[in-house]
Short mmCIF file of C-alpha atoms in Angstrom, two decimals:
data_model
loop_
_atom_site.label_atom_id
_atom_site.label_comp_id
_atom_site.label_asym_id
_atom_site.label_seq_id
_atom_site.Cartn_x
_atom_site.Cartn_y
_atom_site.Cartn_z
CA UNK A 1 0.53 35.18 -31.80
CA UNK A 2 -0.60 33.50 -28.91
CA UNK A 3 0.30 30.08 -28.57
CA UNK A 4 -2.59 27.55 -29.01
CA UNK A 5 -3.30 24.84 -26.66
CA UNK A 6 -5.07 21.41 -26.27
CA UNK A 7 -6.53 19.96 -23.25
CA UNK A 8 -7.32 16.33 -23.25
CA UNK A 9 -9.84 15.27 -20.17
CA UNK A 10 -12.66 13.23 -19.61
CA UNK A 11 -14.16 15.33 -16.53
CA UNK A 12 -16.20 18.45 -18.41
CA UNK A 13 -15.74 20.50 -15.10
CA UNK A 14 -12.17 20.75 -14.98
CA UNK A 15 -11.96 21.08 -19.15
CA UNK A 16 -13.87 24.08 -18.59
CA UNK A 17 -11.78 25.31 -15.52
CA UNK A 18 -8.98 24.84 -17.45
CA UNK A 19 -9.93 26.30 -20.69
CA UNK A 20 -11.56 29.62 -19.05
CA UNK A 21 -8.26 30.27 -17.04
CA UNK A 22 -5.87 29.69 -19.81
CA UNK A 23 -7.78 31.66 -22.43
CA UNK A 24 -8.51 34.67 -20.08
CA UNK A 25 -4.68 34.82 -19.97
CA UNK A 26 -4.85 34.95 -23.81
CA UNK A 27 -4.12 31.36 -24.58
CA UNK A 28 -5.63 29.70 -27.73
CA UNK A 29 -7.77 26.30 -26.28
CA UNK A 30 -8.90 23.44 -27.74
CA UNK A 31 -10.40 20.52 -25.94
CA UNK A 32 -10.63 16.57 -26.13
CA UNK A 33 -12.82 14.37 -23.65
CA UNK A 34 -10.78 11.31 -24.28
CA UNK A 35 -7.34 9.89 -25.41
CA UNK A 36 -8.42 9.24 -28.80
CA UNK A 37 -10.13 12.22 -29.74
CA UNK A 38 -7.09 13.91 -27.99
CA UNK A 39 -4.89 12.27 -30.87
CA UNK A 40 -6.69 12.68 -33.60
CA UNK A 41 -7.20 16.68 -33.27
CA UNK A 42 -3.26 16.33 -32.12
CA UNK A 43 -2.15 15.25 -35.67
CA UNK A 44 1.12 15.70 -36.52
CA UNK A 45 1.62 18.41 -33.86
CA UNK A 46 2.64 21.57 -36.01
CA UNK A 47 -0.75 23.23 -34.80
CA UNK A 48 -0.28 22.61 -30.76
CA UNK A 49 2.42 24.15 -28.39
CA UNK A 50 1.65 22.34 -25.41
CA UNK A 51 -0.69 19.68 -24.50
CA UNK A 52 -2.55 19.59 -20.97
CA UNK A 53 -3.31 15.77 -20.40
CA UNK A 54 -5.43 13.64 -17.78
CA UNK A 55 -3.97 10.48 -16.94
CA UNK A 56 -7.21 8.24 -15.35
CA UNK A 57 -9.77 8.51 -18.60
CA UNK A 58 -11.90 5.47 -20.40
CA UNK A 59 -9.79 3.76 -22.43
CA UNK A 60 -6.38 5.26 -23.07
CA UNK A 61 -4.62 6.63 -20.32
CA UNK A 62 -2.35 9.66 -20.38
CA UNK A 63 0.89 8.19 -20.00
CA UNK A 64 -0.21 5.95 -22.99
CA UNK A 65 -1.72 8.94 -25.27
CA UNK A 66 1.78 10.57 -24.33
CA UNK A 67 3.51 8.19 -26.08
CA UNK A 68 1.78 8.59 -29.18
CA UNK A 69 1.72 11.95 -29.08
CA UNK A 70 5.59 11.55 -28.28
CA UNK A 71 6.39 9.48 -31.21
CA UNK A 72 4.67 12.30 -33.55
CA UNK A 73 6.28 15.07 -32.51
CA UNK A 74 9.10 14.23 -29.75
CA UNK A 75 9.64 17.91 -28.67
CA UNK A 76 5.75 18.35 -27.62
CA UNK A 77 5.59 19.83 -24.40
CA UNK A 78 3.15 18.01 -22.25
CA UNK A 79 1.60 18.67 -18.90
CA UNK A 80 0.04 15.58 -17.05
CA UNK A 81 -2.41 15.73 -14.67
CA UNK A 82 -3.80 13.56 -12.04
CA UNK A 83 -5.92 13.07 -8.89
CA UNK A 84 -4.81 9.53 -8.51
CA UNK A 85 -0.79 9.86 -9.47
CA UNK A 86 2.30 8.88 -6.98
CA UNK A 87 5.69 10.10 -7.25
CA UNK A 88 6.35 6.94 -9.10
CA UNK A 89 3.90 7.76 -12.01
CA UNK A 90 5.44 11.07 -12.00
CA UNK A 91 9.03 9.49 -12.23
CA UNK A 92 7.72 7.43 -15.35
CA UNK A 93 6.45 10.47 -16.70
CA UNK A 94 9.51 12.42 -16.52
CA UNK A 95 11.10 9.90 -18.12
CA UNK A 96 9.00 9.79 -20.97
CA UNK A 97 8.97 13.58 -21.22
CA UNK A 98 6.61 15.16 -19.70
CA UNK A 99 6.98 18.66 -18.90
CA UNK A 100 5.33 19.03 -15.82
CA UNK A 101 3.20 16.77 -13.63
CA UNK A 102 0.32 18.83 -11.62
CA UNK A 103 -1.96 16.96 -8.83
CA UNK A 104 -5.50 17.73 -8.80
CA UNK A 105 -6.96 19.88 -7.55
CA UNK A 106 -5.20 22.88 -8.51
CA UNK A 107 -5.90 26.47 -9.00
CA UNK A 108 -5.65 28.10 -11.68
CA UNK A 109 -2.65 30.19 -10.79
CA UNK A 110 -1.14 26.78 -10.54
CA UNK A 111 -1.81 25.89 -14.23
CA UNK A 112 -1.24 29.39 -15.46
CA UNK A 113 1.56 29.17 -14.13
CA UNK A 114 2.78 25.71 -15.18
CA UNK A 115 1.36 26.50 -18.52
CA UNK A 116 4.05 29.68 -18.97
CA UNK A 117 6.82 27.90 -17.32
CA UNK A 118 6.50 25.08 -19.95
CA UNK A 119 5.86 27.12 -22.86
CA UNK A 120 9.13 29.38 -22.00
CA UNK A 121 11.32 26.39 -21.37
CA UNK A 122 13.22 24.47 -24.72
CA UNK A 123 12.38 21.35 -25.64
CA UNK A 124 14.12 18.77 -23.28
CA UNK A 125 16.33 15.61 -24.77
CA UNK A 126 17.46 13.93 -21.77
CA UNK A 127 20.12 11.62 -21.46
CA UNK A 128 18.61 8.16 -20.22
CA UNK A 129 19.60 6.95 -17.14
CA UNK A 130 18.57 3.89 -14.43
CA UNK A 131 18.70 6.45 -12.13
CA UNK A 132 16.50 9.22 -13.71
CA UNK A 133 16.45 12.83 -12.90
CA UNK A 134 13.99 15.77 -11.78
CA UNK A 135 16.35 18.48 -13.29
CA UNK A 136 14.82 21.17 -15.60
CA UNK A 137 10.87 19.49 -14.80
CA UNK A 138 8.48 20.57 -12.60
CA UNK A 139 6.35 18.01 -9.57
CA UNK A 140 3.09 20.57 -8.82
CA UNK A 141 4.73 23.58 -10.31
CA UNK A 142 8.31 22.98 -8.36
CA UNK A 143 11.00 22.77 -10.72
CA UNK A 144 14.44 21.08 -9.02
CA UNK A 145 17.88 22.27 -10.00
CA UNK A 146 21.54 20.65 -7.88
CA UNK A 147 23.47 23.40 -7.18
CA UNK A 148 26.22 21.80 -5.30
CA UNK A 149 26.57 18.54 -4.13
CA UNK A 150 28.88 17.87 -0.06
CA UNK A 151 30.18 14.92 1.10
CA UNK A 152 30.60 15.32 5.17
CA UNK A 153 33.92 13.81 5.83
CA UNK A 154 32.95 14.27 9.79
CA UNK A 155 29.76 13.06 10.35
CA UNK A 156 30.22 10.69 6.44
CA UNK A 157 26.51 11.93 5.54
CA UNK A 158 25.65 13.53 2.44
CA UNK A 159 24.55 17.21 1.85
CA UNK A 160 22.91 18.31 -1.40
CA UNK A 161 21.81 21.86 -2.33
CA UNK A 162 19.00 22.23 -5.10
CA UNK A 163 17.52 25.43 -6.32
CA UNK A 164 13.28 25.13 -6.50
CA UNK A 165 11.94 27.11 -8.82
CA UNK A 166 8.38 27.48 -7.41
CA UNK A 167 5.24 28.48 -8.86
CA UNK A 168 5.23 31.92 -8.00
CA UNK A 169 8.18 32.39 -9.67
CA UNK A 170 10.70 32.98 -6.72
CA UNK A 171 13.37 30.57 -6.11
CA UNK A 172 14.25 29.10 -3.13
CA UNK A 173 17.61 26.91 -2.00
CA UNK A 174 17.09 24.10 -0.53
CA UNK A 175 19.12 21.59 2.00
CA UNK A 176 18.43 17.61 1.98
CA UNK A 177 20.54 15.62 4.02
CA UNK A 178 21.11 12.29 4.04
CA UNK A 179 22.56 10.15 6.94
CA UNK A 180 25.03 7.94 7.40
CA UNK A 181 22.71 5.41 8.80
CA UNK A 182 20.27 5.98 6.26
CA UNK A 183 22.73 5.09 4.27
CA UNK A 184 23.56 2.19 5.62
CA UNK A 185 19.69 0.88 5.76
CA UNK A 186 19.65 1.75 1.76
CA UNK A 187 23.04 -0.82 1.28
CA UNK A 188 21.27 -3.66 4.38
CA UNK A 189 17.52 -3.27 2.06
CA UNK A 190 19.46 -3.86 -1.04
CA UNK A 191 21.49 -6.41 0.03
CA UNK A 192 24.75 -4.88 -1.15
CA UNK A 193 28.34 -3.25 0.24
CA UNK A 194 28.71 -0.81 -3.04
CA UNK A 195 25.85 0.93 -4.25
CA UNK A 196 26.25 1.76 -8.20
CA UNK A 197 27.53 4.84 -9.42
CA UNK A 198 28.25 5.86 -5.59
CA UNK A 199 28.09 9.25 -5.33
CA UNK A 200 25.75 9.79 -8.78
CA UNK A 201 23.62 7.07 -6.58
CA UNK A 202 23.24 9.11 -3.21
CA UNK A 203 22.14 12.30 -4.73
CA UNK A 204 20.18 10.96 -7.31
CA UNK A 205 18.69 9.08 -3.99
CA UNK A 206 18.32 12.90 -2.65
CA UNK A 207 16.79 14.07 -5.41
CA UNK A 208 13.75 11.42 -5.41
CA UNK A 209 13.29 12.03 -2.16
CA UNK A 210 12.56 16.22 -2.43
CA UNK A 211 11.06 15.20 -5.65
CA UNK A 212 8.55 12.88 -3.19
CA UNK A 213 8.13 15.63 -0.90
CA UNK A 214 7.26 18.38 -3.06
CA UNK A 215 4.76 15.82 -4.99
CA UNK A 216 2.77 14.88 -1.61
CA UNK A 217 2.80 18.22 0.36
CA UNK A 218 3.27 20.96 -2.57
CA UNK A 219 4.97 22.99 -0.46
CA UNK A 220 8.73 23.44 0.45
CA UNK A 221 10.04 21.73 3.39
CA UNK A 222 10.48 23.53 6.65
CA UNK A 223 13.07 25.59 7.26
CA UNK A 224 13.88 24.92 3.53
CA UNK A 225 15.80 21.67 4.85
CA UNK A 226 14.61 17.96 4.32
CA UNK A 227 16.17 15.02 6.02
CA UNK A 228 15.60 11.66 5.29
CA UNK A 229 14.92 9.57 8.25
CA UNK A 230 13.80 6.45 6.84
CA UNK A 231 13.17 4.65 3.19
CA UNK A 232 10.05 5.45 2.68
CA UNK A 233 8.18 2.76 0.14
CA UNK A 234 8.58 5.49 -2.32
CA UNK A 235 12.02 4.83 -1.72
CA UNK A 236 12.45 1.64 -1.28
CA UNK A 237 10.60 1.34 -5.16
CA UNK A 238 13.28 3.89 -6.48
CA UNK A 239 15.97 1.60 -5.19
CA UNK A 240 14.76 -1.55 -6.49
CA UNK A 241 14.56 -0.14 -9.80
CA UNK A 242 17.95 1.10 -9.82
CA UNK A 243 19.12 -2.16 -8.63
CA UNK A 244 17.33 -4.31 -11.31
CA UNK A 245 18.66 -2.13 -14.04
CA UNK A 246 21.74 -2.38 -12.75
CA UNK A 247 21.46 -6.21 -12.26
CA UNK A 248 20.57 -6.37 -15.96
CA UNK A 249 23.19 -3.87 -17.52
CA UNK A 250 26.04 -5.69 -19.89
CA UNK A 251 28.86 -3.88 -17.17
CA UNK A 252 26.94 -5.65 -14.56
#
């Protein structure tokens, strides 16, 4: 049985795109033009496996139908899309669940593609944390795994090594390095001489940063190697919330 679909979007255009491609591959497709008709042909779930979502639509948004849709079933599998998204919205996302978080346009290899990759994947409980994680979801189709994690004791920078699934299906291992002066700008912005969970901090830092990259350029970084050179606003958003949680936590 193939599994059955719902795509919530206001634009007609891209509900069609998307239905077409995903029921030429065999899918099952139903369609919504808005948050609330999205949640009441949702129901209770049982009849959906995955949800394809808009975020900017008249009156409820999709991070705000998510969580409705969340809190009846909270292993739906749910793809966001956007035109208008950052890596910030995507972060909230992720945090709320999402399975995968595409940027508009896309083709419709990309969504095929996301589509299967979701479906195939369990459900995913993750642990909260201040610090969040990409692991095990996809930014555009790009799915991040750590692989190993190297503290330099020479040069004191820090070397992580992720495995990217990518769209196509291939997997590719990927190098982000992070400075010792970087670093030191990160501890100077936030006004501190120990950065929280220390090591957990710099490659979760890492991590948001490929995470950014992959989310503005869709494309691995050349050479397969990213360094950070500077905190990017992105960045420098990350960091502040990981400080104010911190700031706030009993431990504190």
């Amino acid at each position: 049985m193939s599994a059955k679909i719902l795509i919530i979007d206001d634009e007609t255009s891209v509900r069609t795109m998307m239905r077409l491609a995903l029921e030429h591959t065999g899918y099952t497709v139903d369609i919504a033009q808005d948050g609330a008709e999205g949640i009441e042909k949702y129901g209770d779930g049982a009849g959906y496996d995955l949800v394809l979502l808009d975020q900017r639509m008249p009156g409820m948004n999709g991070m705000e139908v998510h969580q409705v849709i969340r809190q009846k079933n909270p292993d739906a599998k749910v793809i966001i899309t956007t035109a208008f998204g950052t890596i910030d919205l995507a972060s909230r996302a992720m945090a709320s669940g999402a399975a995968d978080f595409l940027r508009k346009p896309f083709t419709a290899d990309t969504l095929r593609l996301s589509v299967k990759s979701a479906l195939e994947r369990p459900s995913d409980k993750r642990p909260n944390s201040p610090m969040g994680s990409f692991e095990r979801t996809t930014i555009n189709g790009y799915r991040i795994e750590l692989m190993t994690e190297i503290h330099d004791r020479h040069f004191g920078e820090v070397i992580c090594k992720y495995k990217v699934h990518q769209p196509s299906g291939e997997d590719a291992m990927v190098k982000v390095i992070l400075p010792t002066y970087v670093m030191e700008l990160v501890k100077a912005y936030a006004d501190t001489e120990h950065v929280p969970c220390q090591n957990r901090f710099w490659q979760a830092m890492s991590e948001e940063a490929l995470a950014n990259h992959l989310w503005q350029e869709a494309e691995l970084p050349a050479d397969n190697v990213l360094k950070i050179t500077e905190l990017s606003p992105s960045l420098q958003r990350w960091i502040d919330g990981v400080m104010t949680v911190e700031s706030e936590s009993p431990n504190a």
